[in-house]
Amino acid sequence: MNIRKIPALCATLAFLTACSSSASTSDTQESAPSDTSAVSESEVSSAAEETETDTETTAILTNSMEYNIASLKGPTTMGMVKLMSDSEKGETFNKYNVTIYGTADEIVTGIVSGNTDIANVPANLAAVLYNKTEGNIKTAAVNTLGVLYVVTSGEEITSIADLKGKTVYSTGKGTTPEYVLNYILRANGLEPQTDVTIEYKSEASECAAVMAESENAIAVLPQPYVTAAQLQNENIKIALSLTDEWDKVSETPLITGVTIAQKSVIEENAVAFDDFIGEYQASVDFVNENTDEAAELIGNYDIVKAPVAKKALPYCNITLLRREDMRSAVTGYWNILFDADPKSVGGKLPNDDAFYTEMIYE
């Protein structure tokens, strides 16, 4: 139902009401002009049907939802902190219950079981879950671009070639960090675990701790953990941006995190879900434009301490790509991952219906 028809509907209802009133006084009048007293049965039936449809539309427009959201500790949640804060104050259209997790594996169970409505996950995991649930998961937005960096506490690293024969600590095995690093290494003629030893830790904070305690280590870390490690060890420095290295070997942008949702949750109330996307966009805009206030919120939610967040935010590439921009970027990224390793996206590329690009009222 086109929302712009609602004023016309009101006029129709007013007309019918007037006609009913006229009919009730006809007993006291001998006659009435035929062009104003008669309303055909088909016209009444049509108006009634339109009234029922518009009642349903109005109900959908006014019904908010309560969403259970799972998000990873890091940039994907940093962009959501204003949304979280506003929801707790009752200042959002929907109610959002956000749970922050340290690893993507912890999020998967809730998504597969259906207990989690919406989640911020690594970009490749969205494809894996789409395949695993046989199409019951849709990708709705890109929330984080490239945030990975090669950092050192002693080694002199100026190029990917310098990693040959080295041990690199990293997080995110089976998700974006592993596949991005492997892709870049191979594009530069290095085979992972043969030319470069990669030792995976379960969380980025563990890698940061190794770096903080070591006088000569190399790690792949995302922001804001790079900044956190630097504040603990002044010898840690950024050697390479994996976003820059990715751009040298690919025309598709590097994507770290995406926002996914249960297909059934979207279909239950697409208008409310679109309001979530809109409120999420407002939160991202706030975080990117108000560093000090955003850093305080990030600290309050124990994502990272406020001073770390303040220094790291400019390097976190927090965004919210939507609609066709999102579809194009994610499709290109999945294609690259599939070509490099099909299992990185769940064995096959998702169909075009893996995306939700929002309702648009005419």
Short mmCIF file of C-alpha atoms in Angstrom, two decimals:
data_model
loop_
_atom_site.label_atom_id
_atom_site.label_comp_id
_atom_site.label_asym_id
_atom_site.label_seq_id
_atom_site.Cartn_x
_atom_site.Cartn_y
_atom_site.Cartn_z
CA MET A 1 0.00 0.00 0.00
CA ASN A 2 1.44 3.33 -1.03
CA ILE A 3 1.64 5.49 2.08
CA ARG A 4 0.81 8.59 0.07
CA LYS A 5 -2.72 7.20 -0.46
CA ILE A 6 -3.56 7.65 3.21
CA PRO A 7 -4.75 11.32 2.85
CA ALA A 8 -6.95 10.27 -0.07
CA LEU A 9 -8.36 7.44 2.01
CA CYS A 10 -9.23 9.86 4.80
CA ALA A 11 -11.13 11.99 2.30
CA THR A 12 -13.01 8.92 1.07
CA LEU A 13 -13.95 7.94 4.60
CA ALA A 14 -15.13 11.47 5.32
CA PHE A 15 -17.29 11.37 2.19
CA LEU A 16 -18.83 8.05 3.17
CA THR A 17 -19.52 9.33 6.68
CA ALA A 18 -21.27 12.37 5.24
CA CYS A 19 -23.35 10.13 2.99
CA SER A 20 -24.37 7.97 5.94
CA SER A 21 -25.41 11.04 7.87
CA SER A 22 -27.45 12.25 4.90
CA ALA A 23 -29.21 8.90 4.68
CA SER A 24 -30.21 9.00 8.34
CA THR A 25 -32.11 12.27 7.88
CA SER A 26 -33.89 11.24 4.68
CA ASP A 27 -37.03 10.16 6.64
CA THR A 28 -37.79 13.80 7.40
CA GLN A 29 -37.27 14.94 3.84
CA GLU A 30 -39.56 14.14 0.91
CA SER A 31 -36.71 13.82 -1.58
CA ALA A 32 -33.04 14.35 -2.11
CA PRO A 33 -30.98 14.98 -5.22
CA SER A 34 -30.01 11.58 -6.66
CA ASP A 35 -26.43 12.62 -7.41
CA THR A 36 -25.63 13.12 -3.70
CA SER A 37 -27.71 10.47 -1.94
CA ALA A 38 -26.60 7.29 -3.78
CA VAL A 39 -23.36 5.40 -3.09
CA SER A 40 -23.08 2.11 -4.93
CA GLU A 41 -22.45 -1.15 -3.09
CA SER A 42 -19.27 -1.67 -5.11
CA GLU A 43 -17.94 1.72 -4.05
CA VAL A 44 -18.61 0.95 -0.38
CA SER A 45 -16.99 -2.48 -0.72
CA SER A 46 -13.95 -0.98 -2.44
CA ALA A 47 -13.55 1.70 0.21
CA ALA A 48 -13.94 -0.89 2.98
CA GLU A 49 -11.21 -3.04 1.45
CA GLU A 50 -8.92 -0.03 1.13
CA THR A 51 -9.72 0.95 4.73
CA GLU A 52 -8.77 -2.54 5.92
CA THR A 53 -5.52 -2.47 3.93
CA ASP A 54 -4.60 0.95 5.25
CA THR A 55 -5.40 -0.11 8.80
CA GLU A 56 -2.94 -2.95 8.36
CA THR A 57 -0.37 -0.55 6.88
CA THR A 58 -0.78 1.90 9.73
CA ALA A 59 -0.36 -0.93 12.24
CA ILE A 60 2.89 -1.97 10.60
CA LEU A 61 4.12 1.61 10.55
CA THR A 62 3.43 2.12 14.22
CA ASN A 63 4.55 -1.26 15.60
CA SER A 64 8.11 -1.21 16.86
CA MET A 65 10.10 -4.37 17.45
CA GLU A 66 12.49 -5.70 20.08
CA TYR A 67 15.66 -7.07 18.49
CA ASN A 68 18.35 -9.28 20.02
CA ILE A 69 21.67 -8.23 18.48
CA ALA A 70 25.03 -9.99 18.69
CA SER A 71 28.16 -7.98 17.93
CA LEU A 72 31.91 -8.42 18.09
CA LYS A 73 34.11 -6.53 20.50
CA GLY A 74 35.83 -3.99 18.27
CA PRO A 75 35.00 -1.55 15.46
CA THR A 76 31.79 -3.37 14.50
CA THR A 77 30.33 -2.56 17.90
CA MET A 78 32.03 0.83 18.25
CA GLY A 79 29.82 2.17 15.48
CA MET A 80 26.72 0.97 17.33
CA VAL A 81 27.32 2.55 20.73
CA LYS A 82 25.05 5.57 20.20
CA LEU A 83 22.26 3.24 19.10
CA MET A 84 22.81 1.15 22.23
CA SER A 85 22.81 4.18 24.50
CA ASP A 86 19.71 5.72 22.91
CA SER A 87 17.85 2.40 23.13
CA GLU A 88 18.56 2.12 26.85
CA LYS A 89 17.06 5.60 27.27
CA GLY A 90 13.97 4.67 25.27
CA GLU A 91 14.90 7.13 22.52
CA THR A 92 14.85 4.71 19.57
CA PHE A 93 11.94 3.46 17.49
CA ASN A 94 12.79 -0.17 18.28
CA LYS A 95 14.30 -1.70 21.41
CA TYR A 96 17.78 -3.15 20.94
CA ASN A 97 19.32 -5.75 23.25
CA VAL A 98 22.99 -5.85 22.22
CA THR A 99 25.35 -8.56 23.49
CA ILE A 100 29.06 -8.14 22.81
CA TYR A 101 31.19 -11.22 22.11
CA GLY A 102 34.93 -11.75 21.88
CA THR A 103 34.90 -14.20 18.96
CA ALA A 104 32.71 -14.88 15.95
CA ASP A 105 32.29 -18.53 16.95
CA GLU A 106 30.31 -17.41 19.99
CA ILE A 107 27.83 -15.62 17.75
CA VAL A 108 27.21 -18.48 15.32
CA THR A 109 25.16 -20.63 17.71
CA GLY A 110 22.62 -17.88 18.37
CA ILE A 111 22.21 -17.16 14.67
CA VAL A 112 21.76 -20.79 13.65
CA SER A 113 19.31 -21.45 16.51
CA GLY A 114 17.33 -18.33 15.66
CA ASN A 115 17.78 -16.77 19.10
CA THR A 116 19.79 -13.92 17.61
CA ASP A 117 17.83 -11.60 15.31
CA ILE A 118 20.65 -9.41 14.01
CA ALA A 119 24.42 -9.76 14.15
CA ASN A 120 27.60 -7.95 13.20
CA VAL A 121 29.97 -10.60 11.85
CA PRO A 122 33.09 -10.96 9.69
CA ALA A 123 32.20 -10.53 6.02
CA ASN A 124 33.09 -14.07 4.99
CA LEU A 125 31.04 -15.54 7.86
CA ALA A 126 27.90 -13.94 6.41
CA ALA A 127 28.33 -16.11 3.30
CA VAL A 128 29.06 -19.21 5.38
CA LEU A 129 25.92 -18.67 7.46
CA TYR A 130 23.79 -18.00 4.37
CA ASN A 131 24.84 -21.39 3.01
CA LYS A 132 24.59 -23.14 6.36
CA THR A 133 21.02 -21.93 6.95
CA GLU A 134 19.99 -22.53 3.33
CA GLY A 135 19.27 -18.89 2.62
CA ASN A 136 17.65 -17.89 5.90
CA ILE A 137 20.24 -15.20 6.58
CA LYS A 138 20.45 -11.90 4.69
CA THR A 139 23.27 -9.36 4.58
CA ALA A 140 21.91 -5.85 5.11
CA ALA A 141 24.95 -3.56 5.44
CA VAL A 142 28.73 -3.28 5.50
CA ASN A 143 29.67 -1.82 8.88
CA THR A 144 33.48 -1.84 8.78
CA LEU A 145 36.05 -1.59 6.00
CA GLY A 146 39.76 -2.39 6.40
CA VAL A 147 41.06 -2.25 9.99
CA LEU A 148 43.96 -4.73 9.88
CA TYR A 149 47.58 -3.73 10.35
CA VAL A 150 50.93 -5.50 10.53
CA VAL A 151 52.62 -4.25 13.69
CA THR A 152 56.09 -4.95 15.05
CA SER A 153 57.94 -4.44 18.31
CA GLY A 154 61.43 -4.70 16.86
CA GLU A 155 61.51 -6.32 13.43
CA GLU A 156 62.02 -3.97 10.50
CA ILE A 157 59.15 -4.71 8.13
CA THR A 158 58.62 -2.43 5.15
CA SER A 159 56.93 -4.79 2.68
CA ILE A 160 55.01 -8.06 2.54
CA ALA A 161 58.17 -9.72 1.19
CA ASP A 162 59.90 -8.95 4.50
CA LEU A 163 57.53 -11.41 6.25
CA LYS A 164 59.22 -14.41 4.59
CA GLY A 165 60.67 -16.75 7.20
CA LYS A 166 58.96 -14.87 10.05
CA THR A 167 56.37 -15.86 12.64
CA VAL A 168 53.29 -13.67 12.68
CA TYR A 169 50.69 -13.67 15.47
CA SER A 170 47.13 -13.14 14.36
CA THR A 171 43.52 -13.56 15.40
CA GLY A 172 40.43 -14.51 13.45
CA LYS A 173 41.24 -17.99 12.18
CA GLY A 174 38.47 -19.01 9.78
CA THR A 175 37.30 -15.43 9.39
CA THR A 176 38.35 -12.19 7.71
CA PRO A 177 41.87 -11.76 9.17
CA GLU A 178 42.99 -15.24 8.07
CA TYR A 179 41.60 -15.00 4.54
CA VAL A 180 42.79 -11.45 3.98
CA LEU A 181 46.32 -12.23 5.17
CA ASN A 182 46.48 -15.45 3.14
CA TYR A 183 45.23 -13.68 0.01
CA ILE A 184 47.79 -10.89 0.33
CA LEU A 185 50.64 -13.29 1.07
CA ARG A 186 49.86 -15.44 -1.97
CA ALA A 187 49.45 -12.39 -4.18
CA ASN A 188 53.01 -11.52 -3.18
CA GLY A 189 54.38 -15.00 -3.87
CA LEU A 190 54.39 -16.26 -0.25
CA GLU A 191 52.60 -19.41 0.90
CA PRO A 192 50.98 -19.22 4.37
CA GLN A 193 52.45 -21.67 6.92
CA THR A 194 55.25 -22.51 4.48
CA ASP A 195 56.99 -19.20 3.79
CA VAL A 196 55.35 -17.43 6.74
CA THR A 197 54.38 -19.10 10.03
CA ILE A 198 51.09 -17.77 11.36
CA GLU A 199 50.23 -18.44 14.99
CA TYR A 200 46.58 -17.80 15.74
CA LYS A 201 45.18 -16.54 19.02
CA SER A 202 41.50 -16.74 19.94
CA GLU A 203 41.07 -13.00 20.49
CA ALA A 204 42.77 -9.82 19.31
CA SER A 205 43.43 -8.86 22.93
CA GLU A 206 45.69 -11.92 23.25
CA CYS A 207 47.77 -10.83 20.28
CA ALA A 208 47.97 -7.35 21.71
CA ALA A 209 49.20 -8.78 25.01
CA VAL A 210 51.93 -10.76 23.23
CA MET A 211 53.05 -7.63 21.43
CA ALA A 212 53.01 -5.55 24.60
CA GLU A 213 55.27 -8.05 26.37
CA SER A 214 57.67 -8.83 23.52
CA GLU A 215 60.75 -6.96 22.38
CA ASN A 216 60.76 -8.55 18.94
CA ALA A 217 57.40 -9.79 17.60
CA ILE A 218 55.18 -9.34 14.57
CA ALA A 219 51.40 -9.44 14.60
CA VAL A 220 48.37 -8.73 12.47
CA LEU A 221 46.04 -6.69 14.64
CA PRO A 222 42.82 -4.79 14.02
CA GLN A 223 42.12 -1.38 15.42
CA PRO A 224 41.52 -0.46 18.20
CA TYR A 225 43.83 -3.20 19.50
CA VAL A 226 46.76 -1.70 17.63
CA THR A 227 46.37 1.47 19.65
CA ALA A 228 45.86 -0.48 22.88
CA ALA A 229 49.11 -2.37 22.32
CA GLN A 230 51.00 0.83 21.50
CA LEU A 231 49.86 2.43 24.73
CA GLN A 232 51.32 -0.54 26.64
CA ASN A 233 54.57 -0.72 24.68
CA GLU A 234 55.95 2.41 23.07
CA ASN A 235 58.21 0.32 20.81
CA ILE A 236 55.24 -1.11 18.89
CA LYS A 237 54.77 0.54 15.53
CA ILE A 238 52.58 0.06 12.49
CA ALA A 239 54.66 -1.48 9.71
CA LEU A 240 52.00 -2.10 7.05
CA SER A 241 48.33 -1.37 6.46
CA LEU A 242 46.71 -4.51 5.06
CA THR A 243 44.08 -2.26 3.49
CA ASP A 244 46.83 -0.60 1.43
CA GLU A 245 48.37 -3.97 0.60
CA TRP A 246 44.95 -5.34 -0.40
CA ASP A 247 44.35 -2.37 -2.69
CA LYS A 248 47.62 -3.14 -4.50
CA VAL A 249 46.41 -6.59 -5.55
CA SER A 250 42.61 -6.16 -5.76
CA GLU A 251 40.09 -3.76 -7.26
CA THR A 252 37.44 -4.76 -4.72
CA PRO A 253 37.43 -2.89 -1.39
CA LEU A 254 38.57 -4.74 1.69
CA ILE A 255 35.60 -5.46 3.94
CA THR A 256 35.95 -6.46 7.57
CA GLY A 257 32.44 -6.60 9.03
CA VAL A 258 28.85 -6.80 7.83
CA THR A 259 25.43 -6.70 9.45
CA ILE A 260 23.23 -9.74 8.91
CA ALA A 261 19.70 -10.61 9.99
CA GLN A 262 17.32 -13.54 10.04
CA LYS A 263 15.19 -13.53 6.90
CA SER A 264 12.12 -14.23 9.04
CA VAL A 265 12.88 -11.25 11.29
CA ILE A 266 13.02 -8.90 8.32
CA GLU A 267 9.84 -10.29 6.80
CA GLU A 268 7.95 -10.03 10.09
CA ASN A 269 8.20 -6.23 10.00
CA ALA A 270 10.36 -4.82 7.24
CA VAL A 271 9.44 -1.25 8.16
CA ALA A 272 10.73 -1.69 11.70
CA PHE A 273 13.88 -3.35 10.36
CA ASP A 274 14.45 -0.41 8.03
CA ASP A 275 14.10 1.86 11.05
CA PHE A 276 16.87 -0.16 12.68
CA ILE A 277 19.10 0.41 9.65
CA GLY A 278 18.29 4.13 9.76
CA GLU A 279 19.02 4.38 13.48
CA TYR A 280 22.23 2.40 13.01
CA GLN A 281 23.25 4.86 10.29
CA ALA A 282 22.64 7.75 12.68
CA SER A 283 24.79 6.01 15.29
CA VAL A 284 27.65 5.51 12.83
CA ASP A 285 27.45 9.15 11.77
CA PHE A 286 27.55 10.25 15.40
CA VAL A 287 30.59 8.09 16.18
CA ASN A 288 32.49 9.36 13.16
CA GLU A 289 31.65 13.01 13.82
CA ASN A 290 31.92 13.17 17.65
CA THR A 291 35.15 11.42 18.63
CA ASP A 292 35.28 12.51 22.27
CA GLU A 293 31.67 11.62 23.12
CA ALA A 294 31.83 8.40 21.13
CA ALA A 295 35.04 7.38 22.90
CA GLU A 296 33.33 7.82 26.27
CA LEU A 297 30.44 5.60 25.19
CA ILE A 298 32.86 2.98 23.86
CA GLY A 299 34.65 3.00 27.20
CA ASN A 300 31.35 2.75 29.09
CA TYR A 301 30.46 -0.41 27.17
CA ASP A 302 33.88 -1.89 27.95
CA ILE A 303 34.82 -2.35 24.30
CA VAL A 304 38.13 -0.58 24.89
CA LYS A 305 39.05 2.17 27.30
CA ALA A 306 37.99 5.67 26.26
CA PRO A 307 41.57 7.01 25.70
CA VAL A 308 42.29 4.06 23.40
CA ALA A 309 39.05 4.57 21.50
CA LYS A 310 39.75 8.27 21.06
CA LYS A 311 43.12 7.60 19.41
CA ALA A 312 41.92 4.59 17.41
CA LEU A 313 38.63 5.87 15.96
CA PRO A 314 40.18 7.72 12.98
CA TYR A 315 41.77 4.41 11.87
CA CYS A 316 38.78 2.11 12.37
CA ASN A 317 37.04 2.72 9.01
CA ILE A 318 33.58 2.51 10.58
CA THR A 319 30.92 2.93 7.92
CA LEU A 320 27.47 1.74 6.88
CA LEU A 321 27.31 0.80 3.21
CA ARG A 322 23.73 0.03 2.25
CA ARG A 323 21.59 -0.99 -0.70
CA GLU A 324 23.43 -1.37 -4.01
CA ASP A 325 26.74 -0.04 -2.66
CA MET A 326 26.66 -2.82 -0.09
CA ARG A 327 25.61 -5.50 -2.56
CA SER A 328 28.33 -4.59 -5.05
CA ALA A 329 31.12 -4.40 -2.47
CA VAL A 330 30.20 -7.64 -0.71
CA THR A 331 29.65 -9.58 -3.93
CA GLY A 332 33.09 -8.57 -5.21
CA TYR A 333 34.71 -9.47 -1.90
CA TRP A 334 33.02 -12.88 -1.72
CA ASN A 335 34.10 -13.62 -5.29
CA ILE A 336 37.73 -12.98 -4.39
CA LEU A 337 37.53 -15.17 -1.31
CA PHE A 338 35.81 -17.96 -3.24
CA ASP A 339 38.47 -17.95 -5.95
CA ALA A 340 41.18 -18.13 -3.29
CA ASP A 341 39.48 -20.74 -1.09
CA PRO A 342 35.84 -21.86 -1.61
CA LYS A 343 35.45 -22.99 1.99
CA SER A 344 36.06 -19.41 3.14
CA VAL A 345 32.49 -18.60 2.00
CA GLY A 346 30.92 -21.94 2.88
CA GLY A 347 31.81 -23.90 -0.26
CA LYS A 348 29.74 -21.94 -2.76
CA LEU A 349 28.90 -18.35 -3.57
CA PRO A 350 25.57 -17.12 -2.14
CA ASN A 351 22.74 -16.29 -4.54
CA ASP A 352 21.62 -12.74 -5.17
CA ASP A 353 18.83 -13.14 -2.59
CA ALA A 354 21.50 -13.18 0.12
CA PHE A 355 21.11 -9.41 0.35
CA TYR A 356 18.48 -7.13 1.85
CA THR A 357 18.48 -3.68 0.28
CA GLU A 358 15.63 -2.10 2.27
CA MET A 359 12.06 -1.13 1.43
CA ILE A 360 11.63 2.14 -0.44
CA TYR A 361 8.20 3.76 -0.38
CA GLU A 362 7.20 5.42 -3.62
#
